[in-house]
Amino acid sequence: MGTVDDYLAEQTESDRAVIEHVYDIARDLVPDVEQGKGYGMPALVYKGKSLISVMRNAKHIGVYPFSPEAIAAAADELVGFDRDKGTVRFQPEQPIPDAAVRTMVHTRRAQIDG
């Protein structure tokens, strides 16, 4: 178990499925990620840098790609979703589009790769 697995184990079944799906997409795109923390949140870490975190908050689930540029790159795929420079917020009933997750992960990975 790692930080992400431990976090997922604490979630309700419906939240866990949605959160785990985002992490699964990231793992498929960047298979050599590790579990760790970013800004104190459970996260997938790539080359020692935070790649993405997904967490349940009181009113929403947040996706944190640790990059305003990653969110901006996915803007066209996130129309109608609440977002700012550091997070995208959604409800389990209206999950974040897979294409948006892929765009954010690709963008963040490219930043880390330099």
PDB file of C-alpha atoms in Angstrom:
ATOM      1  CA  MET A   1       0.000   0.000   0.000  1.00  0.00           C
ATOM      2  CA  GLY A   2       1.027   3.567  -0.560  1.00  0.00           C
ATOM      3  CA  THR A   3      -0.375   6.987   0.121  1.00  0.00           C
ATOM      4  CA  VAL A   4      -2.856   6.902  -2.778  1.00  0.00           C
ATOM      5  CA  ASP A   5      -3.993   3.352  -1.978  1.00  0.00           C
ATOM      6  CA  ASP A   6      -4.402   4.254   1.692  1.00  0.00           C
ATOM      7  CA  TYR A   7      -6.441   7.323   0.760  1.00  0.00           C
ATOM      8  CA  LEU A   8      -8.667   5.356  -1.615  1.00  0.00           C
ATOM      9  CA  ALA A   9      -9.356   2.749   1.068  1.00  0.00           C
ATOM     10  CA  GLU A  10     -10.883   5.496   3.254  1.00  0.00           C
ATOM     11  CA  GLN A  11     -13.357   6.713   0.605  1.00  0.00           C
ATOM     12  CA  THR A  12     -16.974   5.717   0.027  1.00  0.00           C
ATOM     13  CA  GLU A  13     -17.485   3.244  -2.776  1.00  0.00           C
ATOM     14  CA  SER A  14     -18.905   5.827  -5.206  1.00  0.00           C
ATOM     15  CA  ASP A  15     -16.168   8.400  -4.518  1.00  0.00           C
ATOM     16  CA  ARG A  16     -13.452   5.747  -4.626  1.00  0.00           C
ATOM     17  CA  ALA A  17     -14.534   4.551  -8.077  1.00  0.00           C
ATOM     18  CA  VAL A  18     -14.443   8.065  -9.544  1.00  0.00           C
ATOM     19  CA  ILE A  19     -11.176   9.052  -7.868  1.00  0.00           C
ATOM     20  CA  GLU A  20      -9.498   5.754  -8.724  1.00  0.00           C
ATOM     21  CA  HIS A  21     -10.523   6.141 -12.367  1.00  0.00           C
ATOM     22  CA  VAL A  22      -8.580   9.410 -12.639  1.00  0.00           C
ATOM     23  CA  TYR A  23      -5.534   7.803 -11.021  1.00  0.00           C
ATOM     24  CA  ASP A  24      -5.845   4.801 -13.369  1.00  0.00           C
ATOM     25  CA  ILE A  25      -5.729   7.078 -16.412  1.00  0.00           C
ATOM     26  CA  ALA A  26      -2.596   8.757 -15.050  1.00  0.00           C
ATOM     27  CA  ARG A  27      -0.957   5.397 -14.323  1.00  0.00           C
ATOM     28  CA  ASP A  28      -1.729   4.182 -17.857  1.00  0.00           C
ATOM     29  CA  LEU A  29      -0.116   7.291 -19.351  1.00  0.00           C
ATOM     30  CA  VAL A  30       2.860   7.371 -16.981  1.00  0.00           C
ATOM     31  CA  PRO A  31       3.456   3.784 -15.845  1.00  0.00           C
ATOM     32  CA  ASP A  32       6.569   4.605 -13.826  1.00  0.00           C
ATOM     33  CA  VAL A  33       4.783   6.871 -11.320  1.00  0.00           C
ATOM     34  CA  GLU A  34       5.098   6.233  -7.619  1.00  0.00           C
ATOM     35  CA  GLN A  35       2.752   6.992  -4.771  1.00  0.00           C
ATOM     36  CA  GLY A  36       3.737   9.912  -2.621  1.00  0.00           C
ATOM     37  CA  LYS A  37       2.548  13.331  -1.550  1.00  0.00           C
ATOM     38  CA  GLY A  38       2.279  16.734  -3.118  1.00  0.00           C
ATOM     39  CA  TYR A  39       1.522  19.753  -0.952  1.00  0.00           C
ATOM     40  CA  GLY A  40       0.515  17.300   1.775  1.00  0.00           C
ATOM     41  CA  MET A  41      -2.008  15.494  -0.448  1.00  0.00           C
ATOM     42  CA  PRO A  42      -1.751  11.884  -1.588  1.00  0.00           C
ATOM     43  CA  ALA A  43      -0.420  12.065  -5.129  1.00  0.00           C
ATOM     44  CA  LEU A  44       1.203  10.218  -7.961  1.00  0.00           C
ATOM     45  CA  VAL A  45       4.812  11.308  -8.248  1.00  0.00           C
ATOM     46  CA  TYR A  46       6.931  11.216 -11.401  1.00  0.00           C
ATOM     47  CA  LYS A  47      10.704  11.702 -11.295  1.00  0.00           C
ATOM     48  CA  GLY A  48      10.383  13.010  -7.752  1.00  0.00           C
ATOM     49  CA  LYS A  49       7.797  15.660  -8.674  1.00  0.00           C
ATOM     50  CA  SER A  50       4.057  15.660  -8.062  1.00  0.00           C
ATOM     51  CA  LEU A  51       2.123  14.644 -11.168  1.00  0.00           C
ATOM     52  CA  ILE A  52      -1.511  14.601 -10.019  1.00  0.00           C
ATOM     53  CA  SER A  53      -3.653  14.364  -6.907  1.00  0.00           C
ATOM     54  CA  VAL A  54      -7.381  13.675  -6.644  1.00  0.00           C
ATOM     55  CA  MET A  55      -9.210  14.275  -3.371  1.00  0.00           C
ATOM     56  CA  ARG A  56     -12.705  14.440  -1.937  1.00  0.00           C
ATOM     57  CA  ASN A  57     -13.518  17.729  -0.267  1.00  0.00           C
ATOM     58  CA  ALA A  58     -16.691  18.662   1.588  1.00  0.00           C
ATOM     59  CA  LYS A  59     -18.554  19.829  -1.513  1.00  0.00           C
ATOM     60  CA  HIS A  60     -16.710  18.305  -4.474  1.00  0.00           C
ATOM     61  CA  ILE A  61     -13.898  16.117  -5.750  1.00  0.00           C
ATOM     62  CA  GLY A  62     -10.832  18.084  -6.794  1.00  0.00           C
ATOM     63  CA  VAL A  63      -8.183  17.226  -9.353  1.00  0.00           C
ATOM     64  CA  TYR A  64      -4.842  18.897  -8.721  1.00  0.00           C
ATOM     65  CA  PRO A  65      -2.302  18.584 -11.548  1.00  0.00           C
ATOM     66  CA  PHE A  66       0.192  20.858  -9.749  1.00  0.00           C
ATOM     67  CA  SER A  67       0.285  23.087 -12.819  1.00  0.00           C
ATOM     68  CA  PRO A  68      -1.868  25.994 -13.981  1.00  0.00           C
ATOM     69  CA  GLU A  69      -0.604  25.266 -17.502  1.00  0.00           C
ATOM     70  CA  ALA A  70      -2.007  21.730 -17.351  1.00  0.00           C
ATOM     71  CA  ILE A  71      -5.451  23.056 -16.470  1.00  0.00           C
ATOM     72  CA  ALA A  72      -5.225  25.714 -19.170  1.00  0.00           C
ATOM     73  CA  ALA A  73      -4.239  23.065 -21.733  1.00  0.00           C
ATOM     74  CA  ALA A  74      -7.423  21.123 -20.926  1.00  0.00           C
ATOM     75  CA  ALA A  75      -9.723  24.174 -20.890  1.00  0.00           C
ATOM     76  CA  ASP A  76     -11.658  23.143 -24.008  1.00  0.00           C
ATOM     77  CA  GLU A  77     -12.382  19.747 -22.427  1.00  0.00           C
ATOM     78  CA  LEU A  78     -13.452  21.320 -19.121  1.00  0.00           C
ATOM     79  CA  VAL A  79     -16.238  23.618 -20.300  1.00  0.00           C
ATOM     80  CA  GLY A  80     -18.887  23.695 -17.582  1.00  0.00           C
ATOM     81  CA  PHE A  81     -16.553  22.486 -14.830  1.00  0.00           C
ATOM     82  CA  ASP A  82     -15.584  24.674 -11.884  1.00  0.00           C
ATOM     83  CA  ARG A  83     -11.867  25.347 -12.112  1.00  0.00           C
ATOM     84  CA  ASP A  84      -9.173  27.796 -11.220  1.00  0.00           C
ATOM     85  CA  LYS A  85      -5.430  27.874 -11.782  1.00  0.00           C
ATOM     86  CA  GLY A  86      -4.715  24.991  -9.396  1.00  0.00           C
ATOM     87  CA  THR A  87      -7.716  22.697  -9.415  1.00  0.00           C
ATOM     88  CA  VAL A  88     -10.673  21.305 -11.306  1.00  0.00           C
ATOM     89  CA  ARG A  89     -13.769  20.545  -9.218  1.00  0.00           C
ATOM     90  CA  PHE A  90     -16.494  18.057 -10.062  1.00  0.00           C
ATOM     91  CA  GLN A  91     -19.208  15.846  -8.627  1.00  0.00           C
ATOM     92  CA  PRO A  92     -19.159  12.028  -8.875  1.00  0.00           C
ATOM     93  CA  GLU A  93     -22.414  12.180 -10.866  1.00  0.00           C
ATOM     94  CA  GLN A  94     -20.666  14.331 -13.484  1.00  0.00           C
ATOM     95  CA  PRO A  95     -17.094  13.058 -13.604  1.00  0.00           C
ATOM     96  CA  ILE A  96     -14.280  14.938 -15.222  1.00  0.00           C
ATOM     97  CA  PRO A  97     -13.847  13.857 -18.872  1.00  0.00           C
ATOM     98  CA  ASP A  98     -11.133  11.278 -19.521  1.00  0.00           C
ATOM     99  CA  ALA A  99      -9.777  13.463 -22.327  1.00  0.00           C
ATOM    100  CA  ALA A 100      -9.261  16.332 -19.867  1.00  0.00           C
ATOM    101  CA  VAL A 101      -7.377  14.061 -17.468  1.00  0.00           C
ATOM    102  CA  ARG A 102      -5.179  12.823 -20.308  1.00  0.00           C
ATOM    103  CA  THR A 103      -4.416  16.370 -21.445  1.00  0.00           C
ATOM    104  CA  MET A 104      -3.517  17.503 -17.927  1.00  0.00           C
ATOM    105  CA  VAL A 105      -1.318  14.460 -17.276  1.00  0.00           C
ATOM    106  CA  HIS A 106       0.452  14.770 -20.650  1.00  0.00           C
ATOM    107  CA  THR A 107       1.065  18.470 -20.029  1.00  0.00           C
ATOM    108  CA  ARG A 108       2.350  17.954 -16.499  1.00  0.00           C
ATOM    109  CA  ARG A 109       4.577  15.076 -17.557  1.00  0.00           C
ATOM    110  CA  ALA A 110       6.080  17.216 -20.323  1.00  0.00           C
ATOM    111  CA  GLN A 111       6.803  19.942 -17.759  1.00  0.00           C
ATOM    112  CA  ILE A 112       8.544  17.492 -15.465  1.00  0.00           C
ATOM    113  CA  ASP A 113      10.526  15.980 -18.362  1.00  0.00           C
ATOM    114  CA  GLY A 114      11.688  19.515 -19.164  1.00  0.00           C
TER     115      GLY A 114
END
